[in-house]
Coordinates of N, CA and C in Angstrom, one line a residue:
X132 N 51.7 20.1 -11.4 CA 51.1 20.6 -12.0 C 50.0 19.2 -11.6
X133 N 50.7 18.4 -12.9 CA 50.4 17.7 -13.9 C 49.2 17.0 -13.0
X134 N 49.1 16.3 -11.3 CA 49.2 15.3 -10.0 C 47.9 16.2 -10.1
X135 N 47.9 17.7 -9.8 CA 46.6 18.3 -9.5 C 45.6 18.2 -10.8
X136 N 46.1 18.1 -12.1 CA 44.9 18.1 -13.4 C 44.4 16.4 -13.5
X137 N 45.3 15.8 -13.3 CA 44.9 14.3 -12.9 C 43.9 14.3 -12.6
X138 N 43.9 15.0 -10.7 CA 42.7 15.2 -10.0 C 41.0 15.5 -10.4
X139 N 41.9 16.4 -10.1 CA 40.6 17.8 -11.4 C 39.6 15.9 -12.3
X140 N 40.6 16.4 -13.1 CA 39.7 15.2 -13.6 C 39.2 14.0 -13.3
X141 N 40.0 13.5 -12.7 CA 39.2 12.2 -12.3 C 38.3 12.8 -11.6
X142 N 37.6 13.6 -11.0 CA 37.2 14.8 -10.1 C 35.5 14.7 -11.5
X143 N 36.2 15.2 -12.1 CA 35.1 15.7 -13.0 C 34.6 14.5 -14.2
X144 N 35.4 13.5 -14.3 CA 35.3 11.9 -15.0 C 34.1 11.6 -14.0
X145 N 34.5 11.3 -12.2 CA 33.0 10.9 -11.5 C 31.9 11.4 -11.7
X146 N 31.7 12.9 -11.7 CA 30.6 13.4 -11.6 C 29.7 13.8 -13.0
X147 N 30.7 13.0 -14.1 CA 30.0 12.5 -15.1 C 29.3 11.2 -15.1
X148 N 29.8 10.3 -14.4 CA 29.1 9.0 -14.3 C 28.3 9.0 -13.2
X149 N 28.3 10.0 -12.6 CA 27.4 9.7 -11.3 C 26.0 10.5 -12.3
X150 N 26.2 11.3 -13.2 CA 25.5 12.3 -13.6 C 24.2 10.9 -14.6
X151 N 25.4 10.2 -15.6 CA 24.7 9.8 -16.6 C 24.2 8.9 -15.5
X152 N 24.7 7.8 -14.9 CA 24.1 6.7 -13.8 C 22.1 7.0 -12.9
X153 N 22.9 8.5 -12.6 CA 21.5 9.1 -11.7 C 19.9 9.5 -13.3
X154 N 20.4 9.8 -14.1 CA 19.6 9.7 -15.8 C 19.3 8.4 -15.8
X155 N 19.4 7.4 -16.1 CA 19.2 6.2 -16.5 C 18.6 5.8 -15.5
X156 N 18.5 5.7 -13.6 CA 18.7 5.5 -12.8 C 16.4 6.1 -12.9
X157 N 16.5 7.6 -13.8 CA 15.5 8.9 -13.7 C 14.7 7.6 -14.8
X158 N 15.1 7.5 -15.9 CA 14.4 6.9 -17.0 C 13.9 6.1 -16.1
X159 N 14.4 4.8 -16.1 CA 13.5 3.4 -14.9 C 12.5 3.7 -14.5
X160 N 13.2 4.7 -13.5 CA 11.3 5.2 -12.5 C 10.4 5.4 -13.3
X161 N 10.8 6.5 -14.9 CA 9.1 6.8 -15.0 C 8.5 5.6 -16.5
X162 N 9.8 5.0 -16.2 CA 9.1 3.7 -17.2 C 7.7 2.7 -16.5
X163 N 7.1 2.9 -17.3 CA 5.9 1.4 -16.9 C 6.1 0.5 -17.4
X164 N 6.6 -0.7 -16.9 CA 6.2 -2.1 -16.6 C 4.7 -2.4 -16.2
X165 N 4.4 -3.1 -17.6 CA 3.1 -3.8 -16.9 C 3.2 -5.7 -16.8
X166 N 3.1 -5.8 -15.9 CA 3.2 -7.8 -15.6 C 1.9 -8.0 -15.9
X167 N 2.1 -9.5 -15.8 CA 1.1 -10.2 -17.3 C 1.4 -11.4 -17.0
X168 N 0.2 -12.5 -16.3 CA 0.5 -14.0 -16.6 C 1.4 -14.7 -17.5
X169 N 2.0 -13.5 -19.0 CA 2.4 -14.1 -19.6 C 4.2 -13.5 -19.6
X170 N 4.5 -12.2 -18.8 CA 5.7 -11.8 -18.6 C 6.1 -12.7 -17.0
X171 N 5.1 -12.6 -16.1 CA 5.6 -12.6 -14.7 C 5.0 -14.1 -14.0
X172 N 6.0 -14.5 -12.7 CA 5.5 -15.5 -11.9 C 5.6 -15.0 -10.7
X173 N 4.4 -15.1 -9.8 CA 4.8 -15.8 -8.6 C 4.8 -16.9 -8.1
X174 N 5.5 -16.4 -7.0 CA 5.5 -17.8 -5.8 C 6.0 -17.1 -4.4
X175 N 4.7 -18.4 -3.3 CA 5.2 -18.2 -1.6 C 6.9 -18.7 -1.5
X176 N 7.6 -17.5 -0.5 CA 8.7 -18.2 -0.4 C 8.7 -19.4 1.4
X177 N 9.3 -19.9 1.4 CA 9.5 -20.0 2.6 C 8.4 -19.9 4.1
X178 N 9.8 -17.9 4.1 CA 8.6 -17.8 5.1 C 7.0 -16.4 4.8
X179 N 6.3 -16.9 4.2 CA 5.1 -16.5 4.1 C 5.3 -15.6 3.4
X180 N 6.2 -15.4 1.6 CA 6.2 -13.9 0.6 C 5.7 -14.3 0.3
X181 N 6.1 -13.2 -1.4 CA 5.9 -13.5 -2.9 C 7.2 -13.5 -3.1
X182 N 7.9 -14.0 -3.9 CA 8.9 -14.1 -5.0 C 7.9 -13.7 -6.0
X183 N 9.5 -13.1 -7.7 CA 8.7 -12.3 -9.0 C 10.0 -13.6 -9.6
X184 N 9.5 -13.6 -10.6 CA 10.9 -14.3 -12.1 C 9.6 -13.7 -13.2
X185 N 10.4 -12.3 -13.6 CA 9.8 -11.8 -14.6 C 10.7 -12.5 -15.9
X186 N 10.4 -13.4 -16.6 CA 10.7 -14.1 -18.0 C 11.3 -13.0 -19.4
X187 N 11.8 -13.5 -19.6 CA 12.5 -13.0 -20.5 C 11.8 -11.9 -21.6
X188 N 11.6 -11.2 -22.1 CA 10.9 -10.7 -23.3 C 11.7 -10.1 -23.8
X189 N 10.9 -10.0 -25.6 CA 11.8 -8.5 -26.5 C 12.2 -7.2 -25.5
X190 N 11.7 -6.5 -25.1 CA 12.0 -5.7 -24.3 C 13.0 -5.1 -22.8
X191 N 12.6 -6.7 -22.4 CA 13.4 -6.8 -21.1 C 14.1 -8.5 -21.0
X192 N 14.9 -8.0 -20.2 CA 16.0 -9.7 -20.2 C 15.4 -10.2 -18.9
X193 N 15.1 -11.7 -18.3 CA 14.7 -12.0 -17.1 C 15.3 -11.5 -16.0
X194 N 14.7 -11.7 -14.5 CA 15.5 -10.9 -13.9 C 14.2 -12.0 -12.5
X195 N 14.7 -12.1 -11.4 CA 13.9 -12.8 -10.5 C 14.3 -11.3 -9.4
X196 N 13.1 -11.5 -8.3 CA 14.0 -10.7 -7.0 C 12.6 -11.9 -5.7
X197 N 13.8 -11.8 -5.2 CA 13.1 -12.8 -3.4 C 12.1 -12.8 -2.8
X198 N 12.5 -11.4 -2.8 CA 10.9 -10.9 -2.0 C 10.3 -10.2 -2.6
X199 N 9.0 -9.5 -2.8 CA 8.8 -8.7 -3.9 C 6.9 -7.7 -3.0
X200 N 6.4 -6.4 -2.7 CA 6.2 -5.9 -1.5 C 5.0 -5.5 -2.7
X201 N 3.2 -5.6 -2.3 CA 2.2 -5.8 -3.1 C 1.5 -4.9 -2.7
X202 N 1.0 -3.4 -4.1 CA 0.8 -2.3 -2.9 C -0.3 -1.9 -3.9
X203 N -1.9 -1.3 -3.3 CA -2.6 -1.0 -4.5 C -2.6 0.0 -3.7
X204 N -2.9 0.9 -5.4 CA -3.2 2.2 -6.2 C -4.5 3.3 -5.4
X205 N -5.8 1.9 -6.0 CA -6.3 2.3 -5.5 C -6.8 1.8 -4.4
X206 N -6.8 1.8 -3.0 CA -6.7 0.4 -1.7 C -8.4 0.5 -1.5
X207 N -8.7 2.3 -1.3 CA -10.1 1.8 -1.1 C -11.5 2.2 -2.6
X208 N -11.3 2.2 -3.3 CA -12.0 2.3 -3.8 C -12.6 1.7 -5.5
X209 N -10.0 0.7 -6.0 CA -10.4 -0.1 -6.5 C -9.2 -1.6 -6.0
X210 N -9.2 -1.8 -5.4 CA -8.7 -3.0 -4.9 C -8.4 -3.8 -5.9
X211 N -8.8 -4.3 -6.6 CA -8.4 -5.2 -8.0 C -7.5 -5.2 -9.3
X212 N -7.1 -3.6 -8.7 CA -7.0 -2.8 -10.1 C -5.5 -2.3 -10.4
X213 N -5.1 -2.0 -10.9 CA -3.5 -0.9 -11.1 C -3.2 -1.8 -9.1
X214 N -2.7 -2.7 -8.9 CA -1.5 -3.2 -8.5 C 0.3 -3.0 -8.3
X215 N 0.6 -2.2 -7.6 CA 1.8 -2.3 -7.9 C 3.0 -2.6 -6.8
X216 N 4.1 -3.2 -7.6 CA 4.7 -4.8 -7.4 C 6.1 -3.8 -6.9
X217 N 6.9 -4.3 -6.3 CA 7.9 -3.5 -5.5 C 8.8 -4.5 -5.0
X218 N 10.0 -3.6 -5.0 CA 11.3 -4.2 -4.8 C 11.4 -4.3 -2.9
X219 N 11.5 -5.5 -2.2 CA 10.6 -5.0 -0.7 C 12.1 -5.1 0.2
X220 N 12.4 -4.0 -0.1 CA 13.3 -3.3 0.8 C 12.7 -1.6 1.0
X221 N 13.9 -1.0 1.8 CA 13.2 0.7 2.3 C 13.2 1.7 0.8
X222 N 13.8 1.5 0.3 CA 13.1 2.1 -1.2 C 12.4 2.3 -1.7
X223 N 11.6 1.0 -1.8 CA 10.4 0.3 -2.0 C 10.1 0.8 -3.8
X224 N 10.8 -0.2 -4.7 CA 11.0 0.8 -6.2 C 10.2 0.5 -6.8
X225 N 9.2 0.7 -8.0 CA 8.4 -0.2 -8.5 C 9.5 -1.2 -9.6
X226 N 8.7 -2.5 -9.7 CA 10.1 -2.9 -10.6 C 8.4 -3.5 -11.4
X227 N 7.2 -3.3 -11.6 CA 6.3 -3.4 -12.3 C 4.9 -3.1 -11.9
X228 N 3.6 -3.3 -13.1 CA 2.2 -2.8 -12.2 C 1.5 -3.7 -13.2
X229 N 0.3 -4.2 -12.4 CA -0.7 -5.3 -12.7 C -1.7 -4.9 -12.7
X230 N -2.2 -4.8 -14.4 CA -3.3 -3.9 -14.3 C -4.8 -4.2 -13.9
X231 N -5.3 -5.7 -14.6 CA -6.6 -6.5 -13.6 C -6.0 -7.5 -12.8
X232 N -6.5 -7.4 -11.8 CA -5.6 -9.7 -11.1 C -6.4 -10.4 -11.6
X233 N -7.5 -10.1 -12.3 CA -8.6 -11.2 -12.9 C -7.5 -11.9 -14.6
X234 N -6.4 -10.9 -14.3 CA -6.0 -11.5 -15.3 C -4.6 -12.6 -15.6
X235 N -4.9 -12.4 -14.2 CA -3.4 -13.8 -13.5 C -4.2 -14.7 -13.1
X236 N -3.2 -16.1 -13.0 CA -3.9 -17.1 -13.2 C -4.2 -17.3 -11.4
X237 N -5.8 -18.2 -11.6 CA -5.7 -18.0 -10.4 C -5.7 -18.0 -9.3
X238 N -4.5 -18.9 -8.6 CA -3.4 -19.3 -7.9 C -2.0 -18.0 -7.7
X239 N -1.6 -18.0 -8.4 CA -1.7 -16.7 -8.9 C -2.3 -14.9 -7.9
X240 N -3.0 -15.5 -8.0 CA -4.4 -14.1 -8.0 C -4.9 -14.4 -5.9
X241 N -4.6 -15.5 -5.7 CA -5.4 -15.7 -4.0 C -3.6 -14.9 -3.2
X242 N -2.5 -15.2 -4.1 CA -1.6 -14.9 -3.5 C -1.0 -13.6 -3.5
X243 N -1.5 -13.0 -4.3 CA -1.2 -11.6 -3.7 C -2.5 -10.6 -2.7
X244 N -4.2 -11.8 -3.3 CA -4.4 -11.2 -2.5 C -4.5 -11.1 -0.5
X245 N -3.8 -12.9 -0.5 CA -3.3 -12.7 0.9 C -2.0 -11.6 1.2
X246 N -1.6 -11.7 0.9 CA -0.9 -10.2 0.8 C -1.2 -8.8 0.9
X247 N -2.4 -8.9 -0.6 CA -3.1 -7.7 0.5 C -3.8 -7.4 1.8
X248 N -4.7 -8.3 1.4 CA -4.9 -8.4 3.5 C -4.3 -8.1 3.9
X249 N -2.7 -8.8 4.3 CA -2.1 -8.0 5.4 C -2.0 -7.2 4.9
X250 N -1.3 -6.1 4.6 CA -1.1 -4.7 4.0 C -2.1 -4.0 5.0
X251 N -3.0 -4.0 3.7 CA -4.2 -3.6 4.3 C -5.1 -4.1 5.7
X252 N -4.7 -4.9 6.3 CA -5.7 -4.9 7.1 C -7.2 -4.4 7.6
X253 N -7.9 -4.3 7.8 CA -9.0 -3.0 8.0 C -10.7 -3.9 8.4
X254 N -10.8 -4.0 10.1 CA -11.8 -5.1 10.9 C -12.9 -3.8 9.6
X255 N -14.5 -4.1 10.4 CA -15.6 -3.4 9.4 C -15.3 -3.3 11.0
X256 N -16.8 -2.5 11.5 CA -17.1 -1.9 13.0 C -18.2 -2.2 12.7
X257 N -18.7 -3.5 13.4 CA -20.6 -4.0 13.1 C -21.3 -3.0 14.5
X258 N -21.2 -2.7 15.6 CA -21.7 -2.6 16.7 C -20.7 -0.9 17.4
X259 N -21.4 -0.4 17.9 CA -20.9 0.4 18.3 C -20.7 1.0 20.0
X260 N -20.0 0.2 20.7 CA -20.9 0.3 21.9 C -20.6 1.3 22.8
X261 N -20.0 2.1 22.3 CA -19.3 3.5 23.5 C -18.4 4.6 22.6
X262 N -18.5 5.5 22.8 CA -17.3 6.7 22.5 C -16.7 7.8 23.3
X263 N -16.3 8.0 24.4 CA -16.3 8.6 24.8 C -15.3 9.9 24.9
X264 N -15.2 11.2 25.2 CA -15.0 12.3 24.7 C -13.0 13.0 25.9
X265 N -12.6 13.0 25.7 CA -11.7 13.2 27.0 C -10.7 14.0 26.5
X266 N -10.1 15.1 26.9 CA -9.0 15.2 26.4 C -8.6 15.5 25.1
X267 N -8.8 15.6 24.6 CA -8.5 15.8 23.2 C -8.7 14.7 22.3
X268 N -9.0 13.1 22.9 CA -9.6 12.3 22.2 C -10.4 12.0 22.2
X269 N -10.8 10.5 21.8 CA -12.0 10.1 21.5 C -11.1 8.4 22.1
X270 N -12.2 7.7 22.5 CA -12.0 6.5 22.9 C -12.8 5.6 23.3
X271 N -12.6 4.1 21.4 CA -13.8 3.8 20.9 C -13.8 2.5 22.0
X272 N -15.5 2.1 21.7 CA -15.3 0.6 22.6 C -16.4 0.1 21.3
X273 N -15.5 -0.7 20.4 CA -16.4 -1.2 19.1 C -16.6 -2.9 19.6
X274 N -17.4 -3.4 18.4 CA -17.2 -5.1 17.9 C -16.5 -4.5 16.1
X275 N -15.9 -5.3 15.9 CA -15.6 -5.5 14.2 C -15.9 -6.7 14.1
X276 N -15.6 -7.9 12.9 CA -15.7 -8.2 12.5 C -14.9 -9.2 12.7
X277 N -13.7 -9.0 13.7 CA -12.2 -9.5 14.5 C -12.5 -9.8 15.3
X278 N -14.0 -9.6 16.5 CA -14.2 -8.8 17.7 C -14.5 -7.7 18.5
X279 N -14.4 -7.8 20.1 CA -14.5 -6.7 20.3 C -13.4 -5.9 19.9
X280 N -13.1 -4.4 20.8 CA -11.8 -3.9 20.0 C -12.1 -2.5 20.8
X281 N -11.1 -2.0 21.2 CA -10.8 -0.8 21.5 C -9.4 0.7 20.9
X282 N -10.0 0.8 20.7 CA -9.2 1.9 20.3 C -9.1 3.1 20.9
X283 N -8.1 4.7 20.6 CA -8.1 5.5 20.7 C -8.2 6.4 19.4
X284 N -9.3 7.5 19.3 CA -8.4 8.6 18.7 C -7.8 9.7 18.8
X285 N -7.8 10.8 17.5 CA -7.8 11.9 18.5 C -9.0 12.8 17.6
X286 N -9.8 13.7 18.5 CA -11.2 14.7 18.2 C -10.6 15.3 16.8
X287 N -9.0 15.8 16.8 CA -9.3 16.9 15.8 C -8.9 15.6 14.7
X288 N -8.6 16.4 13.1 CA -8.1 15.7 12.4 C -8.4 15.2 11.3
X289 N -8.2 13.7 11.1 CA -8.5 13.9 10.1 C -9.2 11.7 10.6
X290 N -9.8 11.8 11.9 CA -9.7 10.5 12.0 C -10.2 9.9 11.7
X291 N -11.8 10.3 11.4 CA -13.0 9.8 10.9 C -12.9 10.4 9.7
X292 N -12.7 9.3 8.5 CA -13.3 10.3 6.5 C -14.0 9.7 6.6
X293 N -14.9 10.8 5.3 CA -16.1 10.3 5.1 C -16.1 9.5 3.7
X294 N -15.4 8.7 3.2 CA -15.8 7.6 1.7 C -16.8 8.1 1.1
X295 N -18.4 7.5 1.8 CA -19.1 8.0 0.6 C -20.3 9.0 1.5
X296 N -21.4 9.1 1.8 CA -22.4 9.4 2.2 C -22.6 8.5 3.1
X297 N -21.8 7.7 3.8 CA -22.6 6.2 4.5 C -21.5 5.6 4.5
X298 N -20.4 5.8 4.1 CA -18.9 4.6 4.2 C -18.1 6.0 5.5
X299 N -17.8 5.5 6.4 CA -16.7 6.3 7.5 C -15.3 5.0 7.4
X300 N -13.9 5.5 7.2 CA -12.7 5.2 7.6 C -12.2 5.8 8.7
X301 N -12.5 4.5 9.8 CA -11.8 5.1 11.2 C -10.1 5.4 11.6
X302 N -10.1 6.3 11.8 CA -7.8 5.8 11.8 C -7.4 6.1 13.2
X303 N -7.4 4.6 14.1 CA -7.0 5.4 15.3 C -5.2 5.7 15.8
X304 N -4.7 6.2 16.8 CA -3.7 6.9 16.7 C -2.1 6.4 17.0
X305 N -2.1 4.8 15.7 CA -1.5 4.0 15.6 C -1.5 3.5 14.4
X306 N -2.3 4.3 14.0 CA -1.8 3.8 12.4 C -3.2 2.6 11.8
X307 N -4.1 2.5 13.0 CA -5.0 2.0 12.7 C -6.1 1.2 12.1
X308 N -6.2 0.8 11.1 CA -7.9 2.0 10.7 C -9.0 0.8 10.2
X309 N -10.5 1.4 10.7 CA -11.5 0.4 10.4 C -11.9 1.4 9.4
X310 N -12.9 -0.3 9.3 CA -14.4 0.9 7.9 C -16.3 0.4 9.0
X311 N -16.3 1.9 8.4 CA -18.0 1.8 8.9 C -18.3 1.4 7.8
X312 N -19.3 0.0 6.9 CA -19.9 0.5 5.3 C -21.0 0.9 5.5
X313 N -21.8 1.2 6.2 CA -23.0 1.9 6.3 C -23.5 2.2 7.6
X314 N -23.1 4.1 7.9 CA -23.0 4.2 9.1 C -25.1 3.9 9.1
X315 N -25.2 4.4 8.2 CA -27.7 4.1 8.0 C -27.7 2.8 9.1
X316 N -26.7 1.6 9.2 CA -27.0 0.9 9.1 C -26.6 0.7 10.5
X317 N -26.1 1.6 11.3 CA -26.4 1.0 12.9 C -27.8 1.9 13.4
X318 N -27.3 1.4 14.7 CA -28.7 1.2 15.2 C -28.7 2.8 15.5
X319 N -29.9 3.3 16.0 CA -29.9 4.9 16.4 C -28.8 5.3 17.7
X320 N -29.0 4.7 18.7 CA -28.2 5.4 20.1 C -26.9 4.9 19.3
X321 N -26.0 4.3 18.6 CA -24.8 3.9 17.7 C -24.4 5.4 17.1
X322 N -25.3 5.4 16.3 CA -25.7 6.8 16.1 C -25.5 8.1 16.5
X323 N -25.9 8.0 17.6 CA -26.0 8.8 18.7 C -24.5 9.2 18.9
X324 N -23.9 8.2 19.3 CA -21.9 8.6 20.0 C -21.9 9.0 18.9
X325 N -21.7 8.7 17.8 CA -20.9 9.0 16.9 C -20.5 10.6 16.1
X326 N -22.1 11.4 17.1 CA -22.4 12.4 16.5 C -21.0 13.7 16.4
X327 N -20.2 13.6 17.4 CA -19.5 13.8 17.4 C -18.4 13.9 16.4
X328 N -18.5 13.1 15.3 CA -17.8 13.2 14.8 C -18.4 13.2 13.1
X329 N -19.7 13.5 13.3 CA -20.6 13.6 11.7 C -21.0 15.1 11.4

């Protein structure tokens, strides 16, 4: 009988511990940490990634992250502000937020911009050579800022999104994104080829 009571008590203690850990984790997730040039220092790793050292302050203790991920909160409309720095694992828990990239030292800004360009690689379509519609797919032949390119999009869904009256975002079936900054800057024949999407 005593053994059963002890086991039951151990189980209750374990549940209470888990609840406390979960509560603490939830509070940490809800708390926003602002990263600035005074409390955070980014550096390049040998593998070409970014590491982060958070300096000790009255509010927080010093921490180091061997590798971090750089994410934009508003990638299409505001790529220089509200940059989320996250742990580089599958959970990608947020470490902190940079309010404005311009508030960091120049070398720190450049490091982060490099990472942003890698994560948000988005070639600009400068010329539409052809777009063919077959069996529910569109086959694109275009010229981009990175050279000639062929890709496929679905005809239905959100393959082409209007970011403004003239700015378009095209997403292919592999999730790659391409941008047409100004639809009206394309030639008349090019615009005709895009009539399927407009």
